[in-house]
Coordinates of C-alpha atoms (C1' of nucleotides) in Angstrom, one line a residue:
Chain A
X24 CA 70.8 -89.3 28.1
X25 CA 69.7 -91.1 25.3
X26 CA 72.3 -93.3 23.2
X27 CA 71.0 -94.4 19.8
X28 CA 71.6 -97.5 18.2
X29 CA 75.1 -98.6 16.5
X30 CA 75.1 -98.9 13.2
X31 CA 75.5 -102.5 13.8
X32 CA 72.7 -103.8 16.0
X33 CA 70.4 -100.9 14.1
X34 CA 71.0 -103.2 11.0
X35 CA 70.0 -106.6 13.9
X36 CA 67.1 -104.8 14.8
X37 CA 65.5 -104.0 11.4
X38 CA 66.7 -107.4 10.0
X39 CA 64.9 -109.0 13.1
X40 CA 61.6 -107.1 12.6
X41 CA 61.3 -107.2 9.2
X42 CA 61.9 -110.9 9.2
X43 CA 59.3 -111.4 12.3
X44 CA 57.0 -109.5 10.6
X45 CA 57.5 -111.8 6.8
X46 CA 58.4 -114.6 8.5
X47 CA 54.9 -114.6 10.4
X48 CA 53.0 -113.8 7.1
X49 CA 54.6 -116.4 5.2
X50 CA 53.4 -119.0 7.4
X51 CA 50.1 -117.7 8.4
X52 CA 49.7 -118.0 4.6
X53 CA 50.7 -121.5 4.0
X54 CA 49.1 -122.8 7.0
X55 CA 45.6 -121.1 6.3
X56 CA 46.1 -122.3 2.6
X57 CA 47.3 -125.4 3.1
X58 CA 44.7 -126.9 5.9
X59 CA 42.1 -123.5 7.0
X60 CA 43.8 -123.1 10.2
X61 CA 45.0 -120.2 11.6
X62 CA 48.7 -119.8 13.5
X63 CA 46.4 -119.4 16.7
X64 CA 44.3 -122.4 15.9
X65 CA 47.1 -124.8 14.9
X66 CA 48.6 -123.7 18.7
X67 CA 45.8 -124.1 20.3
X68 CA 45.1 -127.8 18.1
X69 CA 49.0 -128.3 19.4
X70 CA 48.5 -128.0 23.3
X71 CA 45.7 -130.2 23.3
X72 CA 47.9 -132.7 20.8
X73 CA 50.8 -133.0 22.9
X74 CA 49.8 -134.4 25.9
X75 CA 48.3 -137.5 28.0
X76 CA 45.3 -136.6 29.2
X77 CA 43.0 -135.2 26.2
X78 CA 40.9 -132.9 28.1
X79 CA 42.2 -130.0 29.6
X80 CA 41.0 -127.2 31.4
X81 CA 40.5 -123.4 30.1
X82 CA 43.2 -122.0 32.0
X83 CA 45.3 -124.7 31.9
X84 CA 45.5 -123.5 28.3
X85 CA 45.4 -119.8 28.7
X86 CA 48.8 -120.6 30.7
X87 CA 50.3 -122.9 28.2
X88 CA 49.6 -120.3 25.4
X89 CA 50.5 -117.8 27.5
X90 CA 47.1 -115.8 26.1
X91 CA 45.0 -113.4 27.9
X92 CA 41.9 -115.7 28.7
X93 CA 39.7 -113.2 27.6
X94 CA 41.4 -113.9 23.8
X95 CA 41.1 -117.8 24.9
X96 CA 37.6 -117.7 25.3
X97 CA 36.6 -115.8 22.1
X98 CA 39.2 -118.2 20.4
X99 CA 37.7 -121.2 22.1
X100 CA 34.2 -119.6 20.9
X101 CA 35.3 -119.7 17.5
X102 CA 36.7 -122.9 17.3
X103 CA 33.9 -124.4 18.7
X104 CA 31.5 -123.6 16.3
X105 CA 34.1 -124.6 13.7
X106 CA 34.1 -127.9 14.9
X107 CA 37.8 -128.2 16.0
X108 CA 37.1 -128.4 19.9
X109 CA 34.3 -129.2 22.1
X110 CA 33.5 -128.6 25.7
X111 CA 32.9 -130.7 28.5
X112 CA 31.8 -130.4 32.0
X113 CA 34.5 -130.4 34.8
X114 CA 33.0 -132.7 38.1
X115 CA 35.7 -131.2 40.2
X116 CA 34.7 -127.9 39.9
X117 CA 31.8 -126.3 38.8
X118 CA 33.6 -123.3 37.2
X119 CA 35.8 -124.8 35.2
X120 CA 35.5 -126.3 32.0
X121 CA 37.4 -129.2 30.3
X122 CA 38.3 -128.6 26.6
X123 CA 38.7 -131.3 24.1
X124 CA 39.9 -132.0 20.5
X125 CA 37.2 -133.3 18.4
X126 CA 37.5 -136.1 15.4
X127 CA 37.5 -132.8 13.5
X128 CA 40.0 -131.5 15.4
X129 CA 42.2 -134.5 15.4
X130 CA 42.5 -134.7 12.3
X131 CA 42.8 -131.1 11.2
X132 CA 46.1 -130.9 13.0
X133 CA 47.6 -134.3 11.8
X134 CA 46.9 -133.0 8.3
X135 CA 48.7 -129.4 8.9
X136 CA 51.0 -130.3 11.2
X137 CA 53.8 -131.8 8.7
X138 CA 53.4 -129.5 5.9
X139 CA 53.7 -126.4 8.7
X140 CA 56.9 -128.1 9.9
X141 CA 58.1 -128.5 6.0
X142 CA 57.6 -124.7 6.0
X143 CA 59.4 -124.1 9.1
X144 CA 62.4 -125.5 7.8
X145 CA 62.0 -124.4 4.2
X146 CA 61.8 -121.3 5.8
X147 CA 64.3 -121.0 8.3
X148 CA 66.4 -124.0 9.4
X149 CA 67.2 -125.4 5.9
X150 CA 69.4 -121.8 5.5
X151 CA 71.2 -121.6 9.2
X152 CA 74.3 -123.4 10.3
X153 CA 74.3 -125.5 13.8
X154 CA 75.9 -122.1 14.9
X155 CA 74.0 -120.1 13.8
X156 CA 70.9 -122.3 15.5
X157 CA 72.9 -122.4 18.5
X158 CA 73.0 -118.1 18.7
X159 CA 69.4 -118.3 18.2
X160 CA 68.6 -120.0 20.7
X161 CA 70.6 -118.1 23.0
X162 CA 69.6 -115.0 22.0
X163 CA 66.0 -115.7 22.5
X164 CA 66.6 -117.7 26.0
X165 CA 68.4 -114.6 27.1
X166 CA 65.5 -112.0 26.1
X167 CA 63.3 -114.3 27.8
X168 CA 65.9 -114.1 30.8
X169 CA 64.9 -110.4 30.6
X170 CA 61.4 -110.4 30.0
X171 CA 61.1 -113.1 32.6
X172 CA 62.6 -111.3 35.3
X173 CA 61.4 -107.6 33.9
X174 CA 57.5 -108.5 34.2
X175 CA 55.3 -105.8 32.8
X176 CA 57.1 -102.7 34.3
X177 CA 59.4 -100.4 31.8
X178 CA 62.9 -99.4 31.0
X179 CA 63.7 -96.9 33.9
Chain B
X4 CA 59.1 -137.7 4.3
X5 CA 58.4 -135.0 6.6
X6 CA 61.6 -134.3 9.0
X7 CA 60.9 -133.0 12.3
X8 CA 62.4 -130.8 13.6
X9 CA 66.1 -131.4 16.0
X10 CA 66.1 -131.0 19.6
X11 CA 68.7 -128.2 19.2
X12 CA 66.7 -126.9 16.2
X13 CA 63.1 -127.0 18.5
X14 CA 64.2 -125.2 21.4
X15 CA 65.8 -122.4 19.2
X16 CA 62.6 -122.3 17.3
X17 CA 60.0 -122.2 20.4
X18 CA 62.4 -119.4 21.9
X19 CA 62.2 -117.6 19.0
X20 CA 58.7 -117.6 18.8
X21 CA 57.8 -117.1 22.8
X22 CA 60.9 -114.3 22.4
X23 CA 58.7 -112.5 19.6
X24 CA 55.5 -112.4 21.3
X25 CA 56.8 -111.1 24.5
X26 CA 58.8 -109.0 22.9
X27 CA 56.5 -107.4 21.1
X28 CA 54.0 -107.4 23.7
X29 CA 56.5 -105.6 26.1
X30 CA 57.2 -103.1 23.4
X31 CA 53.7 -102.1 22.6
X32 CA 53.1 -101.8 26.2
X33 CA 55.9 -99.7 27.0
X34 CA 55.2 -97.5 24.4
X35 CA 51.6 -96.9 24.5
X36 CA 51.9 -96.4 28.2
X37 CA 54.4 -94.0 27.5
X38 CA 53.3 -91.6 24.9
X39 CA 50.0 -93.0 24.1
X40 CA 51.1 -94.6 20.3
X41 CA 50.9 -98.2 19.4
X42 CA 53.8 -99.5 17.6
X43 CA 52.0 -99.7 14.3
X44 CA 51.5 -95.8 14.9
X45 CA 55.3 -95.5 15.7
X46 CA 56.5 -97.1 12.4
X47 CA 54.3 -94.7 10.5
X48 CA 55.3 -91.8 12.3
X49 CA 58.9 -93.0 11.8
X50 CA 58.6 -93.0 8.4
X51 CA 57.3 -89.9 8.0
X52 CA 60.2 -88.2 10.3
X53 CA 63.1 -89.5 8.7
X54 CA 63.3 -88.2 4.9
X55 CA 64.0 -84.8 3.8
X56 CA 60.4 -84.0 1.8
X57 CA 58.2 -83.9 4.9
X58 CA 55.1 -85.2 2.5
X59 CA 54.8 -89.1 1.1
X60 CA 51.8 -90.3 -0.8
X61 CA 49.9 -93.2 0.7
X62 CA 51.4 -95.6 -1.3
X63 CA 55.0 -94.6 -0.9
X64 CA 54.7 -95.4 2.9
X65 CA 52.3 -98.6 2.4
X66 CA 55.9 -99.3 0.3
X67 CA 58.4 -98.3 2.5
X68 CA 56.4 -100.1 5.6
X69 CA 55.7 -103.0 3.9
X70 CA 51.8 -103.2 4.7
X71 CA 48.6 -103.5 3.0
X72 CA 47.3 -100.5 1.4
X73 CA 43.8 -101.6 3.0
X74 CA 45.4 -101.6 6.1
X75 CA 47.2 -98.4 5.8
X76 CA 44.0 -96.5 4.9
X77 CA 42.0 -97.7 7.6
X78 CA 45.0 -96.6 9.8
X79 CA 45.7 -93.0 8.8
X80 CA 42.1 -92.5 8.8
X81 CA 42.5 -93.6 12.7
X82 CA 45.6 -91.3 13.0
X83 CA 44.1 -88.7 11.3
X84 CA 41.4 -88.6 13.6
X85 CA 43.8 -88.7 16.2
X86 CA 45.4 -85.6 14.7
X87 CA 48.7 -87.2 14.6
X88 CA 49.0 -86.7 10.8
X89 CA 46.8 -84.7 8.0
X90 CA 46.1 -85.0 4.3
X91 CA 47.1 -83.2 1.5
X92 CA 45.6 -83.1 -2.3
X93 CA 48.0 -84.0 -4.5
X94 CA 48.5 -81.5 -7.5
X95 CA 50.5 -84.0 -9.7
X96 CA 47.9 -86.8 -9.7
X97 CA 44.4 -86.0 -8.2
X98 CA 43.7 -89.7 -7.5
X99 CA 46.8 -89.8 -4.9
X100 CA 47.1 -88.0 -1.5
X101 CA 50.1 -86.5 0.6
X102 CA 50.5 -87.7 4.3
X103 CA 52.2 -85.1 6.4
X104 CA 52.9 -84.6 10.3
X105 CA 51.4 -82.0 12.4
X106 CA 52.9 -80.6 15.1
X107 CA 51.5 -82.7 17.8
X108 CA 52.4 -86.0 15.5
X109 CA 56.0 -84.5 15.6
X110 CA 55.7 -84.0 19.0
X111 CA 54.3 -87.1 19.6
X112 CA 57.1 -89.1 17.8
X113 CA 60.1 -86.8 19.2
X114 CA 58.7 -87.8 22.7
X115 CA 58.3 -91.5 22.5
X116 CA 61.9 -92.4 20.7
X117 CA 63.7 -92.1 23.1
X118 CA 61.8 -94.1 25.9
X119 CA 61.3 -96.3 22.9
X120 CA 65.1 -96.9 21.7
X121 CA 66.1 -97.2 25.6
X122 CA 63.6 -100.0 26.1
X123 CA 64.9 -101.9 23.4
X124 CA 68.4 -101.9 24.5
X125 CA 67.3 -102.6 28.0
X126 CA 65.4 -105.7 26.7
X127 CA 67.7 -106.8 23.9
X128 CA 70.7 -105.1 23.2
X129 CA 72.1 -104.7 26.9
X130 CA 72.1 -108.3 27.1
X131 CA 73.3 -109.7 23.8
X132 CA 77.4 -109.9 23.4
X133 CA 78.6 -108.3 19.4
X134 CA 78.9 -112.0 18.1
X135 CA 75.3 -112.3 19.0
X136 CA 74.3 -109.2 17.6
X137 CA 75.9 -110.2 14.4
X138 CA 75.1 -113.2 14.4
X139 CA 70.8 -112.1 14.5
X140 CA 71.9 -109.7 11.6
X141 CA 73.0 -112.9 9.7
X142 CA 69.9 -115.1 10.4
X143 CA 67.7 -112.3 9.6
X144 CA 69.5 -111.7 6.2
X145 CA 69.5 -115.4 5.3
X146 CA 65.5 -115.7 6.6
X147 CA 65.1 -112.3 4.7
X148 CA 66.3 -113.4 1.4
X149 CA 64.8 -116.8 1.3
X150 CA 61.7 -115.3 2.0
X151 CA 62.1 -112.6 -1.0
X152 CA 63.3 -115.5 -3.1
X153 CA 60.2 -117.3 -2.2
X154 CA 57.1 -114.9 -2.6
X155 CA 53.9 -115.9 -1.6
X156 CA 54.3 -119.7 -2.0
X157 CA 54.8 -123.1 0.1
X158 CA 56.8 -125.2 0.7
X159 CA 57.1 -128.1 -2.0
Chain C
dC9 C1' 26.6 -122.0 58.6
dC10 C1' 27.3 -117.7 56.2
dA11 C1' 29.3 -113.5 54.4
dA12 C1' 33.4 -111.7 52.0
dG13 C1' 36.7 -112.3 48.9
dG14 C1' 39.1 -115.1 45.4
dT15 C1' 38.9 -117.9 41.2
dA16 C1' 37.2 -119.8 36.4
dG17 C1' 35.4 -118.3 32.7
dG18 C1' 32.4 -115.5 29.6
dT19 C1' 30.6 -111.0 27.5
dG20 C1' 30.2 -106.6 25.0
dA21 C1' 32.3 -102.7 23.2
dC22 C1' 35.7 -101.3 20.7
dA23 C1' 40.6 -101.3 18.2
dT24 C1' 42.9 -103.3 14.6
dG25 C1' 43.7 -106.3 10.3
dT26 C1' 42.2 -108.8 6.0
dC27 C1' 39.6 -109.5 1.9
dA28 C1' 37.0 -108.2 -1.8
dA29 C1' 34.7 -105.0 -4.2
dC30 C1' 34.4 -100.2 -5.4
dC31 C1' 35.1 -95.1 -7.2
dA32 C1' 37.8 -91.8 -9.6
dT33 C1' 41.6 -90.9 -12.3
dT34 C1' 45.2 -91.6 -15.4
dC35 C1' 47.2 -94.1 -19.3
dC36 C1' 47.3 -96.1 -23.7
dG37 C1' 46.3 -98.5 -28.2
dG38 C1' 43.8 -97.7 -32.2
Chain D
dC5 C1' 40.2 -88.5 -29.2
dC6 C1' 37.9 -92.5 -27.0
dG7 C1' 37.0 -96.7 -24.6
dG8 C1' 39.1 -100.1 -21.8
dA9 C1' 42.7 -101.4 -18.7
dA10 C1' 45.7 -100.0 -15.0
dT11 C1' 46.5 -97.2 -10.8
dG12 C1' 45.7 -94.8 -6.2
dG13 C1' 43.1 -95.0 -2.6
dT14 C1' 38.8 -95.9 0.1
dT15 C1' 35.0 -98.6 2.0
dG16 C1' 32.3 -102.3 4.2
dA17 C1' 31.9 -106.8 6.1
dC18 C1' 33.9 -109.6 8.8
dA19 C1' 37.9 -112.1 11.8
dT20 C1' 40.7 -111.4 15.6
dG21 C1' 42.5 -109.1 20.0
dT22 C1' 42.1 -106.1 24.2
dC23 C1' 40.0 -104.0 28.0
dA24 C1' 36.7 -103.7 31.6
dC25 C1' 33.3 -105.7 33.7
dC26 C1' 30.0 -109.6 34.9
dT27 C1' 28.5 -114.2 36.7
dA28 C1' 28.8 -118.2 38.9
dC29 C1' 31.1 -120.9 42.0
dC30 C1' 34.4 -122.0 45.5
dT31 C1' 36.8 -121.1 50.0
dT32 C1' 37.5 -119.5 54.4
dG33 C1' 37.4 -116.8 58.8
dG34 C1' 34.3 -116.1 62.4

DNA sequence: CCAAGGTAGGTGACATGTCAACCATTCCGG
DNA sequence: CCGGAATGGTTGACATGTCACCTACCTTGG
């Protein structure tokens, strides 16, 4: 037996697509104004930003991303010939390749990165209370809970 | 000046996004294994269940689901391949056209709900206490109308 | 050392989305 | 009543994602 919604997390539910959905648009828009990147470039740019080593391997990436590598690749494909990324040989193992930023790169994602942020809280953060943050946070960290220990099977 | 964002304000923000993604991944998965429909095809067919005229012209639902109209076309084509919905001429206006259901979109959207509605609750609702509910109405809200506030533009 | 299986990554075909340009119609000022 | 603008919707080219499969290389039991 099937029980519906309540009126109450119906309204959650909408409110939290329709804002995932706008919400995702809105930046897509100001980022791929504002600097020519896409959401998936500037994460990709971001994982290869935030860290010691420069280089890092393809799947390293795919499971930072958490992105089918197949996606990765084409991604990595089209970045390439953009400029953004370049790839280098890995001596450890012959199969693996080690992905870097380029100049190009480099400096396509210090340029975006504080106007995307600016966004982000123009956005969001500039309307929420610490609360409000707070429940956020613990909403999504229990989801993942879910997710996490759900894997890919279904509700019974 | 760009501020960065807080610690507190970071981690609700990367949950929110990895919570999205997963979540929606999860959902289309469950609900294409299930019945076959993607979740774009869902909203459509949603649409077109709950009202009491069972027609709507094209731009009525590209209104009501908030897409492009280019988007939409090249969608209901797809359906309409699919035989999950049909066109209608449209006596009032011969430029426009009527969407309606057939019986095996009907029977397609009457079967998925509820799989569709249970998975949800198993993945969000089940887990989220009323405050929290209430409290991802609010953010939406607030995210909401900034973003209708906004329109299309950027930040500063 | 070698064959079988696992691993890293790439490819091609196809589904979906976006953008811009395009009919066909309807509307409207003169 | 007419010519141009607005409207409703479609189309084609192209960007992105997914799925299934492929290749090359490593690893390991015998």
């Amino acid at each position: 037996m099937t029980r519906w919604l309540s009126d109450d997390e119906r309204r959650a539910w909408r409110g939290y697509l329709d804002m995932n959905t706008q919400l995702s648009a809105q930046l897509h828009r100001q980022l791929q104004a504002d600097s020519g990147l896409s959401l998936a470039d500037f994460d990709v740019l971001v994982q290869l930003t935030d860290r010691a080593e420069p280089r890092m391997r393809v799947g390293e990436l795919a499971d930072a991303l958490q992105w089918e590598k197949s996606r990765l690749s084409h991604h990595l494909a089209r970045m390439n010939k953009r400029g953004l990324i370049a790839r280098e040989d890995c001596p450890d193992d012959a199969r693996s390749v080690f992905i870097v930023l380029t100049a190009k790169g480099k400096q396509a994602i210090e340029q975006a990165a504080p106007a995307h942020v600016d966004t982000v809280r123009d956005l969001v953060f500039d309307h929420l209370s610490a609360e409000e943050v707070a429940a956020l946070a613990a909403i999504s960290a229990r989801v993942l809970g879910r997710l996490g220990r759900a894997g890919p099977e279904v509700a019974q």
